[in-house]
Coordinates of C-alpha atoms in Angstrom, one line a residue:
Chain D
X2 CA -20.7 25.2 -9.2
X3 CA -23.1 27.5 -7.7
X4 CA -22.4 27.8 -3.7
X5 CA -18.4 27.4 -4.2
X6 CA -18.6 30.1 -6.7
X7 CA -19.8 32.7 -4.0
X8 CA -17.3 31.2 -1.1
X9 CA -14.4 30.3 -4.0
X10 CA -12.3 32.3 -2.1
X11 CA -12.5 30.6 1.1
X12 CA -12.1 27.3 -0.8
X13 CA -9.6 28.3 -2.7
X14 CA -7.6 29.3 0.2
X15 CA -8.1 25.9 1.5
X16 CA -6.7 23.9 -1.3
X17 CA -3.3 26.0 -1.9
X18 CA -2.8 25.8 2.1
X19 CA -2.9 21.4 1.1
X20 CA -1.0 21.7 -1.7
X21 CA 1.3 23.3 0.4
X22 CA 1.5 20.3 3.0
X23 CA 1.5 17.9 -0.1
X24 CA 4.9 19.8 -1.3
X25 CA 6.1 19.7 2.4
X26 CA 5.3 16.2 2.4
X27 CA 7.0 15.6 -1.2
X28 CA 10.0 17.6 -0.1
X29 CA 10.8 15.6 3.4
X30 CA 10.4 12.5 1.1
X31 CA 12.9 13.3 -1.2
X32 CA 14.9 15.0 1.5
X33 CA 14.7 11.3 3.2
X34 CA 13.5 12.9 6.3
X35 CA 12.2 11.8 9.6
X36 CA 9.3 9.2 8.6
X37 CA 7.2 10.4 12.2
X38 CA 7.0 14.3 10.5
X39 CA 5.6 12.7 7.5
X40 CA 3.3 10.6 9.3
X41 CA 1.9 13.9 11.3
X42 CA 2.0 16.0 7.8
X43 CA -0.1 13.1 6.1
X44 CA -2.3 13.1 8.7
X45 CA -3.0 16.7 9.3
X46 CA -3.2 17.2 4.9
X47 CA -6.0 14.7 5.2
X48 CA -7.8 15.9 8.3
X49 CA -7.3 19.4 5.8
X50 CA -9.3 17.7 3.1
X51 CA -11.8 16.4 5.3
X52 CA -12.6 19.8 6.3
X53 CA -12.8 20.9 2.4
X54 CA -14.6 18.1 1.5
X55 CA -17.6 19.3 4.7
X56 CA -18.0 22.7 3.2
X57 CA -18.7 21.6 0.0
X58 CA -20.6 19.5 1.4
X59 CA -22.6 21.9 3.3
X60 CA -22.9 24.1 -0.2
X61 CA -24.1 21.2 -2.2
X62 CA -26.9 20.4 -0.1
X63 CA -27.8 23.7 0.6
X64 CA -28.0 25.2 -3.0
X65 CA -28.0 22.1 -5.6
X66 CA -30.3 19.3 -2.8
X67 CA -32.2 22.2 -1.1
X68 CA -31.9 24.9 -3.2
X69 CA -33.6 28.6 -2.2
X70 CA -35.4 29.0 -5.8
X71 CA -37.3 26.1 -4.8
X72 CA -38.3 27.5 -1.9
X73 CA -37.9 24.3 0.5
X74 CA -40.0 24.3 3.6
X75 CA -39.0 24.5 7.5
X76 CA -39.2 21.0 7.6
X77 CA -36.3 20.5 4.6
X78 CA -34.1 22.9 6.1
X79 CA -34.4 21.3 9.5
X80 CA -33.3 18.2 7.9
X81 CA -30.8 19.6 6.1
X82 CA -29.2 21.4 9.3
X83 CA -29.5 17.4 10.9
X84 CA -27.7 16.1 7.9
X85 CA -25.0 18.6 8.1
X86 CA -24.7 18.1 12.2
X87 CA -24.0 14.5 11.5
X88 CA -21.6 14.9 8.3
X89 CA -19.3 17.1 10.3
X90 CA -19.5 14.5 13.3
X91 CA -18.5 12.0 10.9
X92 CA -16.2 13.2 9.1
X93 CA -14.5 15.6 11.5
Chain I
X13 CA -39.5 8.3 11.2
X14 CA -40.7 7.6 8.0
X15 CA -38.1 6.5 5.6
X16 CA -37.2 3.9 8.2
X17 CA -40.4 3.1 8.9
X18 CA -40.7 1.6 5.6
X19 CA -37.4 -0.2 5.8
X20 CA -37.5 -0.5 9.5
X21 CA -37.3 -4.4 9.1
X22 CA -33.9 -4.3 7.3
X23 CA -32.6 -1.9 10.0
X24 CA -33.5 -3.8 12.6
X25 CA -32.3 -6.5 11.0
X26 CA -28.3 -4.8 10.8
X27 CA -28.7 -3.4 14.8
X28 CA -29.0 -6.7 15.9
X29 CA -26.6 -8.5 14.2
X30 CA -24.2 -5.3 15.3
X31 CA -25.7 -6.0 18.8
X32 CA -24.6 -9.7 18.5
X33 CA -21.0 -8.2 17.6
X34 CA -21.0 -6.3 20.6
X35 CA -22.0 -9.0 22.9
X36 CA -19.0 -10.8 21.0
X37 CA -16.8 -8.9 21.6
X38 CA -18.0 -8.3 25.2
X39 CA -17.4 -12.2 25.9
X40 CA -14.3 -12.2 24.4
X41 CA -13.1 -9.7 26.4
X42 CA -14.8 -11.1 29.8
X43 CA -12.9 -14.5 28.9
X44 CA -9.8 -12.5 28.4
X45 CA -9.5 -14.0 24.5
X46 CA -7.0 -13.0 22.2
X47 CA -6.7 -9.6 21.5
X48 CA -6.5 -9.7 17.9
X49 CA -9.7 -11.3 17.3
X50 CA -11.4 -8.6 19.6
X51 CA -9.5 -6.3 17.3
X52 CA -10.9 -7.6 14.3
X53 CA -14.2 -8.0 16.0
X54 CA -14.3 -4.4 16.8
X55 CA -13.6 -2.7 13.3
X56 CA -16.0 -5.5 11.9
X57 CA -18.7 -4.0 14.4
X58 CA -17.6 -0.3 13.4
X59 CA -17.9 -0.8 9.7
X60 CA -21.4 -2.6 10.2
X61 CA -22.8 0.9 12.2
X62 CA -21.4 2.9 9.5
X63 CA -23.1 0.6 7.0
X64 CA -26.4 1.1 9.2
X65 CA -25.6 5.1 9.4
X66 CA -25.1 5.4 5.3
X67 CA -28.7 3.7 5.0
X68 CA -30.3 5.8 7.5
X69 CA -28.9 8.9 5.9
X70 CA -30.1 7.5 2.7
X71 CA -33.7 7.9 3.9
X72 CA -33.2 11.0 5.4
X73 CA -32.0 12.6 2.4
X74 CA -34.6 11.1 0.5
X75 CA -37.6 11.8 2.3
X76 CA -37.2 14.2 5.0
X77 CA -35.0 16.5 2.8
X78 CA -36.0 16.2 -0.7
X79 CA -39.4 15.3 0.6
X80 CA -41.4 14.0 -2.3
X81 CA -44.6 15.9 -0.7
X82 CA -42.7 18.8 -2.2
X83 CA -42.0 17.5 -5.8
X84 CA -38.5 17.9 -5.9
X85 CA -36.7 18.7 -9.3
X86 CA -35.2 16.6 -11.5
X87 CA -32.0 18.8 -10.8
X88 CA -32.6 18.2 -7.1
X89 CA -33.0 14.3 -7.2
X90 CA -29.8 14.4 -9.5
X91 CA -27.9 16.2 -6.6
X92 CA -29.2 14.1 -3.8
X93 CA -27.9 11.1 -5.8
X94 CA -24.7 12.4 -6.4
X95 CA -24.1 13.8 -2.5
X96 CA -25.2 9.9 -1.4
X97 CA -22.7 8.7 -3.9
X98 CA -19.9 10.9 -1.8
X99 CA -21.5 9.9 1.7
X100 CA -21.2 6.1 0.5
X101 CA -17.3 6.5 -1.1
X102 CA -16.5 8.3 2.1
X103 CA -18.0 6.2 4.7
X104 CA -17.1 2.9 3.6
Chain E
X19 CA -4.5 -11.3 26.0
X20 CA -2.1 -9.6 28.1
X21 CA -2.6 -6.1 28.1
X22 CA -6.4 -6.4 28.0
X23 CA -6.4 -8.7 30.8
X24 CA -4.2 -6.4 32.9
X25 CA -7.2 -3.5 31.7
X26 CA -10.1 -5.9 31.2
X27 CA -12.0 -3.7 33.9
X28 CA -11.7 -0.3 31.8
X29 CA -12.1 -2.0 28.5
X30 CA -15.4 -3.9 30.0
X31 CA -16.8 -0.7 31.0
X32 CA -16.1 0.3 27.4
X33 CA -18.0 -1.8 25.4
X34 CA -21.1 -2.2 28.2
X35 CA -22.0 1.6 27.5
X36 CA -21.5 0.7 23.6
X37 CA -24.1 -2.0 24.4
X38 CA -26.2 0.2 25.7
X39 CA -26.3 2.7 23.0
X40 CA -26.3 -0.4 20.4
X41 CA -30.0 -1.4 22.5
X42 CA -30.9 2.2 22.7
X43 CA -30.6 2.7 18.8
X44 CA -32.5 -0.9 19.0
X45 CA -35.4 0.5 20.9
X46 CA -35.3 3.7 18.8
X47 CA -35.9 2.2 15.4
X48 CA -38.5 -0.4 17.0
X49 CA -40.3 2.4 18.4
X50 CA -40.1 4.2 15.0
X51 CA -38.4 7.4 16.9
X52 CA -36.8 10.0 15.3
X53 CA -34.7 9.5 12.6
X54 CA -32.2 12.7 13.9
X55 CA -31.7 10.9 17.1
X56 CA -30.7 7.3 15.6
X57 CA -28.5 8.8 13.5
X58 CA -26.6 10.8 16.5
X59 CA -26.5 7.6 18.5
X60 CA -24.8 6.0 16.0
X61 CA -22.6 8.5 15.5
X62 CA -21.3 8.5 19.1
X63 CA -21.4 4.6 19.0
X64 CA -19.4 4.6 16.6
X65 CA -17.1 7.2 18.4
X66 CA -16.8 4.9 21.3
X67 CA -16.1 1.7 19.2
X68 CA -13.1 4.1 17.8
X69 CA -12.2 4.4 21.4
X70 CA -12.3 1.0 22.6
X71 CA -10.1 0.3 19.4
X72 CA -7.7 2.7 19.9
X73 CA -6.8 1.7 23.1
X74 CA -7.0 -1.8 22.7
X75 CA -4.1 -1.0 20.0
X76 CA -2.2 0.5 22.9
X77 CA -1.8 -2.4 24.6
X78 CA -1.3 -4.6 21.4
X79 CA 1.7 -2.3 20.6
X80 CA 3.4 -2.0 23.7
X81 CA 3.0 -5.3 25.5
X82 CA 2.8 -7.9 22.3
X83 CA 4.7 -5.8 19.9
X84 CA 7.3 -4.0 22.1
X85 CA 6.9 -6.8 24.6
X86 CA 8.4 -5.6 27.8
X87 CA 10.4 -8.7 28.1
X88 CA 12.4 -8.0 25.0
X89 CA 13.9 -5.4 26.5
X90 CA 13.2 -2.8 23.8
X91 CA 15.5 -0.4 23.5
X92 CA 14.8 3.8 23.9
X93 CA 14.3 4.3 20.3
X94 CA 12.0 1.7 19.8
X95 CA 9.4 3.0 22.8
X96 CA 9.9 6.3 21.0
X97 CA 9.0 5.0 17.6
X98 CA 6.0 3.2 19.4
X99 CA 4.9 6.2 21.1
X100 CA 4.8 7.8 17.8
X101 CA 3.0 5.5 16.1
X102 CA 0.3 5.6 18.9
X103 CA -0.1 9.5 18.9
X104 CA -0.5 9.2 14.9
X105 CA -3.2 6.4 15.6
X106 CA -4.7 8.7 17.7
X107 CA -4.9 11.6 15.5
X108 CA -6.3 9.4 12.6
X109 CA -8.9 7.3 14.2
X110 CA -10.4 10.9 16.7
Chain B
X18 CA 14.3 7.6 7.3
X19 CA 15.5 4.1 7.2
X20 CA 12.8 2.2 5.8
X21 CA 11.0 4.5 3.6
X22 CA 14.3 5.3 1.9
X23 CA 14.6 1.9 0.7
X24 CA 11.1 2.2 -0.3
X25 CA 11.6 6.1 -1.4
X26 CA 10.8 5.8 -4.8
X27 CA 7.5 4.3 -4.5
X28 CA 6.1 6.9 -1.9
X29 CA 7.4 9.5 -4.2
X30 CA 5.6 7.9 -6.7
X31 CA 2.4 8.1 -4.6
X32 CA 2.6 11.8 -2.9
X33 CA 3.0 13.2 -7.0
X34 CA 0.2 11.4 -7.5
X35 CA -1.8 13.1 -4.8
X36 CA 0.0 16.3 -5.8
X37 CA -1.3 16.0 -9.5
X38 CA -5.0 15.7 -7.9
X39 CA -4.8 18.5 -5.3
X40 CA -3.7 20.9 -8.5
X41 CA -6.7 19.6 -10.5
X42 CA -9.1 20.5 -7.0
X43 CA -7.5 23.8 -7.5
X44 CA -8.2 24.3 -11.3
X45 CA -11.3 23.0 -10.9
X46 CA -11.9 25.4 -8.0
X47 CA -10.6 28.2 -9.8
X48 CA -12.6 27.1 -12.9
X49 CA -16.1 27.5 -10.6
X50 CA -16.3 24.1 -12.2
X51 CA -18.8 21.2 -11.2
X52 CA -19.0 20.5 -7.2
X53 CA -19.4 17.2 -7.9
X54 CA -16.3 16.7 -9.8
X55 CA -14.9 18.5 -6.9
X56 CA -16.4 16.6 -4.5
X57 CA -15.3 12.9 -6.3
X58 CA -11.6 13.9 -6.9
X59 CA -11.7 15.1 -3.2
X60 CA -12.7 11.8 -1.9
X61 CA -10.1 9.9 -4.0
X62 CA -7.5 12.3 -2.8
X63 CA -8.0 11.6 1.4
X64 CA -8.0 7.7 0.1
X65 CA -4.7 8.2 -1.6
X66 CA -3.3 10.2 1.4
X67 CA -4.2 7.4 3.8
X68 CA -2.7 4.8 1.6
X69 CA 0.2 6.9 1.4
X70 CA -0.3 6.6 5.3
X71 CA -0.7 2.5 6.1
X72 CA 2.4 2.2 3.4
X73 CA 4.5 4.6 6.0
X74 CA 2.8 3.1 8.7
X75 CA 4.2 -0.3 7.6
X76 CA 8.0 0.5 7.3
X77 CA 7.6 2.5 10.5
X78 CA 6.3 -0.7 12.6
X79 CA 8.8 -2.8 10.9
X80 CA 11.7 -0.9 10.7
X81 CA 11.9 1.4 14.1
X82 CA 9.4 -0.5 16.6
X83 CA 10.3 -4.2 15.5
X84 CA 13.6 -3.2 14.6
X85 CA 15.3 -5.8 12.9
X86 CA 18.6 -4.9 14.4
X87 CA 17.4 -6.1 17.5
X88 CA 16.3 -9.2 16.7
X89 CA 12.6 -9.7 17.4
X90 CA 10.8 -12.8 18.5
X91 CA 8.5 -14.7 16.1
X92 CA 5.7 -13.5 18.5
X93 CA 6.9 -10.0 17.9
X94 CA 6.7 -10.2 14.3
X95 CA 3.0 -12.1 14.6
X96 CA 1.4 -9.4 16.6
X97 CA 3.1 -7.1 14.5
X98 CA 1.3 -8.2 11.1
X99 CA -1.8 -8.6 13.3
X100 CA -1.6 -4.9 14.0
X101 CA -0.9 -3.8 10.5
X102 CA -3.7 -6.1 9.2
X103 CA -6.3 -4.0 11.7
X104 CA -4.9 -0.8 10.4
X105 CA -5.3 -1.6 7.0
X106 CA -9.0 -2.6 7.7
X107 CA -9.5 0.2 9.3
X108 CA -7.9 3.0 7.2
X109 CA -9.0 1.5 3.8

């Protein structure tokens, strides 16, 4: 997968740090915890995945849409950098 | 803006029925109507803009990024189809 | 409806600027502007819509759900408050 | 956590569910496999994570605001579907 090989390690990173909230999450449930502390876990393990979800993204339509072999103009990367600007508004 | 210029009819079409939302939901409140229905009102209006935002991004992916001036790839079109694909399962 | 009536002023102010961006995204695709620019003004309409919402909810919660009245007791303000700041966190 | 232990299993059920799809992110991840696979079992997992959410939300609003312990009107309970019913639409 292209871009994600070259920053695997960043993305990697990300995904063990949700599994890691999705275990917390797992273990206050079974621990029949308090129901707010999920609530903020769930939230901040999807806000987590959001952020993942942007930097692929942001790979994606830089190497696969753009992509450098193709040489893209100033114009495409311009409106690349726009797309981006807005996906991470969006989705933040 | 070219890619709405061609479909600038059906956009303008979907800003003014959000703007008759808004002036709903305006009234409503200026009446001091029931809350629920301004509630309902309001995340009616919210998913119409993102319906409006998803199209607009269409086109800008489409012609402002892949640019067909530039004779994009078969490889490239595939990846622009699959990132909208995301945008749409996202944003809905 | 209560609440709203009691903050009609604040949530009138609310949606006027929304209408205003809803006309200016109007006049942009009319005027066949930039396509960038729509989609940023949607963005933050959208924003404010999310805002409006949110606090709308609020006042659903506390003075329809809790319903000063009632009488609630201390843990269920708590839980009330809780449920706001998680409503907050998800719909930023 | 009152209401979510009656309704333990099924959350348990749900949060394995999302756990099974955050390991296959990772293996995918550590597979450099495709970024659109990626991308699509991504998006599903934030939807599962904020069902996993309105469910909690639910017994939450029932259980600690409404309370039934402390009796709440019919109004009480009617604004309190109302709200759910927004949250649902808006966190689908």
């Amino acid at each position: 997968m292209g871009h994600t090989a070259r920053d695997r390690e960043k993305l990697l990173l990300r995904i063990k740090r949700i599994r890691g909230q999705v275990e917390g999450i797992q273990r206050t449930l079974e621990a029949d915890g308090d129901c707010f502390v999920v609530l903020q876990t769930v939230a901040a393990c999807r806000g987590a995945l959001t952020g993942l979800m942007t930097e692929i993204i942001e790979g994606h339509v830089r190497d696969h849409i753009l992509d450098p072999a193709e040489e893209p103009t100033a114009a495409q990367r311009k409106a690349s950098e726009q797309l981006l600007e807005i996906v991470r508004a969006f989705l933040k």
